[in-house]
XYZ file of C-alpha atoms in Angstrom:
312
model
C 2.025 1.692 -0.770
C 1.529 3.918 -3.762
C -0.798 4.611 -6.631
C 2.215 5.572 -8.739
C 1.715 2.637 -11.051
C -1.793 3.814 -11.896
C -0.414 6.279 -14.399
C 1.132 5.984 -17.794
C 4.476 7.569 -18.549
C 8.088 6.970 -19.591
C 10.147 4.267 -18.009
C 13.070 4.768 -15.689
C 16.017 7.039 -16.052
C 19.489 5.556 -15.699
C 21.396 4.904 -12.490
C 22.937 8.364 -12.686
C 19.569 10.115 -12.577
C 20.014 11.099 -8.923
C 23.309 12.672 -7.849
C 25.129 11.582 -4.728
C 24.764 8.431 -2.718
C 21.608 6.384 -3.138
C 19.371 6.071 -0.068
C 19.228 2.556 1.294
C 16.114 0.440 1.807
C 14.804 -0.481 5.269
C 17.045 -2.868 7.203
C 16.707 -6.639 6.769
C 14.989 -8.146 9.767
C 13.146 -4.906 10.568
C 9.421 -4.307 11.025
C 8.719 -3.639 7.344
C 10.846 -6.630 6.382
C 8.431 -8.911 8.236
C 5.235 -7.002 7.501
C 5.177 -5.972 3.853
C 6.043 -9.393 2.409
C 3.446 -11.292 4.446
C 0.478 -12.362 2.295
C -1.863 -10.666 4.793
C -0.413 -7.329 3.695
C -2.282 -7.811 0.398
C -5.500 -7.148 2.314
C -4.093 -3.810 3.536
C -3.329 -2.374 0.103
C -6.886 -1.423 -0.958
C -7.334 0.750 2.143
C -4.051 2.584 1.507
C -4.766 3.127 -2.187
C -8.247 4.437 -1.441
C -6.898 6.772 1.209
C -4.332 8.133 -1.254
C -6.926 9.038 -3.874
C -9.103 10.704 -1.220
C -6.705 13.640 -1.611
C -8.229 15.920 -4.293
C -4.998 16.247 -6.284
C -4.124 12.549 -6.134
C -7.689 11.574 -6.981
C -7.725 13.910 -9.972
C -4.355 12.630 -11.189
C -5.481 9.020 -11.017
C -8.851 9.868 -12.578
C -7.253 11.662 -15.541
C -4.077 9.628 -16.106
C -4.815 6.197 -14.666
C -5.022 2.790 -16.285
C -6.878 1.308 -13.300
C -10.108 1.098 -15.300
C -8.652 -0.460 -18.452
C -5.857 -2.562 -16.929
C -6.711 -3.183 -13.256
C -4.772 -6.445 -12.983
C -1.651 -5.045 -14.612
C -1.890 -1.950 -12.463
C -2.140 -4.061 -9.312
C 0.768 -6.275 -10.346
C 3.023 -3.294 -11.079
C 2.096 -1.520 -7.835
C 2.863 -4.635 -5.799
C 6.168 -5.160 -7.608
C 7.147 -1.560 -6.888
C 6.273 -1.821 -3.203
C 8.272 -5.015 -2.813
C 11.282 -3.408 -4.467
C 11.276 -0.546 -1.968
C 11.696 -2.997 0.907
C 13.437 -6.061 -0.546
C 15.062 -4.703 -3.705
C 18.484 -3.821 -2.318
C 20.280 -1.696 -4.905
C 17.210 -1.897 -7.147
C 15.187 0.107 -4.618
C 16.801 3.439 -5.492
C 16.467 2.732 -9.221
C 12.775 2.072 -8.715
C 12.439 5.383 -6.885
C 14.017 7.208 -9.818
C 11.733 5.405 -12.255
C 8.658 6.502 -10.323
C 9.778 10.131 -10.282
C 10.238 10.045 -14.048
C 6.795 8.500 -14.342
C 5.236 11.415 -12.455
C 6.951 14.315 -14.208
C 4.237 14.987 -16.776
C 1.238 14.389 -14.520
C -0.510 17.672 -13.883
C -3.971 19.203 -14.162
C -6.757 20.651 -12.032
C -7.980 18.890 -8.905
C -11.539 18.376 -7.674
C -11.458 21.775 -5.919
C -10.335 23.679 -9.009
C -6.695 23.983 -7.913
C -3.748 23.322 -10.215
C -1.770 20.228 -9.237
C 1.427 18.470 -10.214
C 2.127 14.910 -9.105
C 5.577 15.807 -7.765
C 4.424 18.747 -5.658
C 6.158 17.854 -2.370
C 3.061 17.965 -0.149
C 1.028 15.830 -2.561
C 3.784 13.317 -3.249
C 4.465 13.034 0.493
C 0.780 12.317 1.232
C 0.748 9.372 -1.183
C 3.634 7.878 0.735
C 2.472 8.907 4.218
C -0.764 6.913 4.010
C 1.102 3.618 4.227
C 2.210 4.094 7.819
C -1.205 4.504 9.521
C -2.733 1.738 7.399
C 0.054 -0.697 8.297
C -0.115 0.337 11.954
C -3.898 -0.037 12.127
C -4.406 -3.143 9.999
C -1.628 -5.072 11.738
C -3.748 -4.970 14.923
C -6.383 -7.020 13.147
C -4.380 -9.261 10.831
C -1.160 -9.916 12.741
C -0.872 -8.399 16.244
C -0.852 -4.922 17.799
C 2.553 -3.282 17.630
C 4.420 -2.182 20.714
C 5.358 1.514 20.947
C 8.928 0.571 20.021
C 7.731 -1.322 16.949
C 5.567 1.616 15.871
C 8.569 3.934 16.155
C 10.688 1.507 14.172
C 7.992 1.194 11.512
C 7.766 4.962 11.130
C 11.549 5.346 10.920
C 11.673 2.622 8.253
C 8.805 4.244 6.345
C 10.800 7.497 6.283
C 13.667 5.547 4.723
C 11.330 4.282 2.027
C 10.275 7.884 1.447
C 13.878 8.860 0.770
C 14.065 6.089 -1.847
C 11.029 7.667 -3.519
C 12.717 11.081 -3.531
C 10.750 12.608 -0.653
C 12.870 15.079 1.309
C 12.943 14.803 5.084
C 11.574 18.354 5.342
C 8.379 17.255 3.559
C 7.489 14.481 6.015
C 6.960 14.714 9.772
C 10.300 13.856 11.330
C 8.984 11.767 14.244
C 5.951 9.668 15.029
C 4.868 12.354 17.515
C 4.903 14.892 14.687
C 3.071 12.550 12.331
C -0.256 12.390 14.161
C -0.954 16.166 14.166
C -0.070 16.186 10.443
C -2.431 13.256 9.887
C -5.295 14.936 11.739
C -4.780 18.167 9.793
C -4.861 16.332 6.459
C -8.028 14.461 7.392
C -9.739 17.677 8.477
C -8.628 19.938 5.624
C -7.946 17.864 2.515
C -9.475 14.405 2.483
C -12.834 13.812 0.795
C -14.863 11.218 -1.073
C -13.412 11.919 -4.513
C -14.935 10.283 -7.609
C -12.114 7.727 -7.621
C -12.773 6.835 -3.975
C -16.406 6.187 -4.847
C -15.339 3.960 -7.732
C -12.914 1.968 -5.616
C -15.544 1.116 -3.004
C -18.379 0.551 -5.483
C -19.759 -2.962 -5.866
C -21.413 -2.437 -9.259
C -18.458 -1.187 -11.324
C -17.507 -3.429 -14.263
C -14.105 -5.090 -13.830
C -12.594 -7.310 -16.543
C -11.642 -10.880 -15.574
C -7.999 -11.534 -14.697
C -5.709 -11.633 -17.727
C -2.691 -13.167 -15.981
C -1.816 -16.687 -14.941
C -2.110 -20.093 -16.633
C -4.285 -20.176 -19.743
C -6.721 -22.755 -18.350
C -7.230 -20.733 -15.180
C -7.851 -17.560 -17.168
C -10.417 -19.327 -19.343
C -12.201 -20.730 -16.288
C -12.275 -17.323 -14.599
C -13.580 -15.689 -17.752
C -16.455 -18.177 -17.916
C -17.281 -17.818 -14.204
C -16.645 -14.085 -13.932
C -20.306 -12.961 -14.002
C -20.867 -15.150 -10.930
C -17.570 -14.403 -9.159
C -17.392 -10.638 -9.588
C -20.302 -9.545 -7.331
C -19.050 -11.320 -4.165
C -15.461 -10.301 -4.913
C -16.522 -6.666 -5.281
C -18.381 -6.835 -1.960
C -15.328 -8.373 -0.280
C -13.053 -5.695 -1.740
C -15.327 -2.985 -0.334
C -15.478 -4.776 3.027
C -11.703 -4.987 3.531
C -11.064 -1.540 2.020
C -13.336 0.208 4.504
C -12.760 -2.165 7.407
C -8.955 -1.992 7.430
C -8.847 1.780 6.966
C -8.125 3.699 10.183
C -11.494 4.742 11.671
C -10.708 8.470 11.693
C -9.831 8.331 7.999
C -12.963 6.316 7.270
C -15.033 8.960 9.030
C -13.266 11.843 7.252
C -14.101 10.330 3.871
C -17.638 9.469 4.925
C -17.459 5.707 4.401
C -20.116 3.775 6.353
C -19.140 1.008 8.779
C -21.486 -0.795 11.172
C -20.894 -2.720 14.423
C -21.987 -5.896 12.624
C -19.369 -5.345 9.948
C -16.760 -4.759 12.634
C -17.652 -8.097 14.240
C -17.372 -9.911 10.911
C -14.008 -8.291 10.221
C -12.675 -9.326 13.605
C -13.835 -12.918 13.092
C -12.188 -13.115 9.669
C -8.942 -11.649 10.970
C -8.917 -13.989 13.969
C -8.942 -16.946 11.571
C -6.115 -15.446 9.510
C -4.021 -14.820 12.637
C -4.226 -18.547 13.413
C -3.894 -20.007 9.920
C -1.253 -17.869 8.196
C 1.594 -18.305 10.729
C 1.472 -22.099 10.382
C 1.683 -22.027 6.575
C 4.999 -22.990 4.974
C 7.123 -19.980 4.040
C 6.500 -20.466 0.315
C 2.804 -19.809 0.959
C 3.114 -17.211 3.706
C 5.414 -14.724 1.951
C 5.311 -13.082 -1.470
C 8.004 -14.303 -3.905
C 10.419 -11.360 -3.687
C 10.137 -11.243 0.095
C 10.704 -14.992 0.297
C 13.829 -14.783 -1.869
C 15.212 -11.856 0.138
C 14.577 -13.622 3.424
C 16.331 -16.775 2.168
C 19.346 -14.753 1.007
C 19.483 -12.955 4.352
C 19.469 -16.254 6.244
C 22.161 -17.697 3.983
C 24.362 -14.725 4.830
C 23.871 -15.356 8.554
C 21.420 -12.510 8.993
C 18.724 -14.637 10.563
C 20.972 -15.567 13.473
C 22.048 -11.940 13.942
C 18.398 -10.781 13.949
C 17.432 -13.426 16.523
C 20.338 -12.348 18.745
C 19.329 -8.699 18.412
C 15.766 -9.534 19.443
C 17.003 -11.486 22.480
C 19.182 -8.537 23.505
C 16.248 -6.149 23.301
């Protein structure tokens, strides 16, 4: 989960841009393999993106270099494509990581606290990546099911592998899940705030252009109905952004959340936990995830994964 695609910059370097052996993506059949391609994961992304830009340097970089105001639908499409490549892209995953590092090279400025920043400063770049783990871990309790301790450990180990694809050194991320939580608490206490971009992302009165992708007839219908559709969509975006954010992060940013909202969130998620698992795979999983899962099954991976689960 990354706001990397918010910014404008040059496209990827070639396959030789990183010396040595390319880091591999998370394993097929793992926790991320099942989680990040599920359509319910789309509801988790706004919380992660908002948490990223709550860091003063990240918020300033997105504020100054972003296309999220002028091209929100393109930005969302590119971010989702990038995320799917990290998990399901195979050899393309490392190339995507190199492309993102090239994209960030020229992004620098002054953050909301008057400090100089550069997008590839290790601590800042690592925070953008780190936010995905607690959001996945928290939101899965609502939308899918609570993870076991073993699943949480596996998720964190797989998220570290994704970090290596993005060019994050092991020394810049907590090495274990036990080390992660003190790091998380320190970041919430010392760095995170309601930046201007956070306030924009949870606003319900910000103008957003109608979708510019999809079949022509659908785009024309949405354009005509947009003045009616946008207000409830903006309220829903705010609802899931704040509701699926870990409570300690929500409190650190100062985002309000009431017991009544919590009840409504739990009711909505209870419905999704029943409905989504019975959908056909073509509706339950995003296209790249669906293709990767089909290829894995064709290669006999599905049977091997089932056997591994039976054996513990």
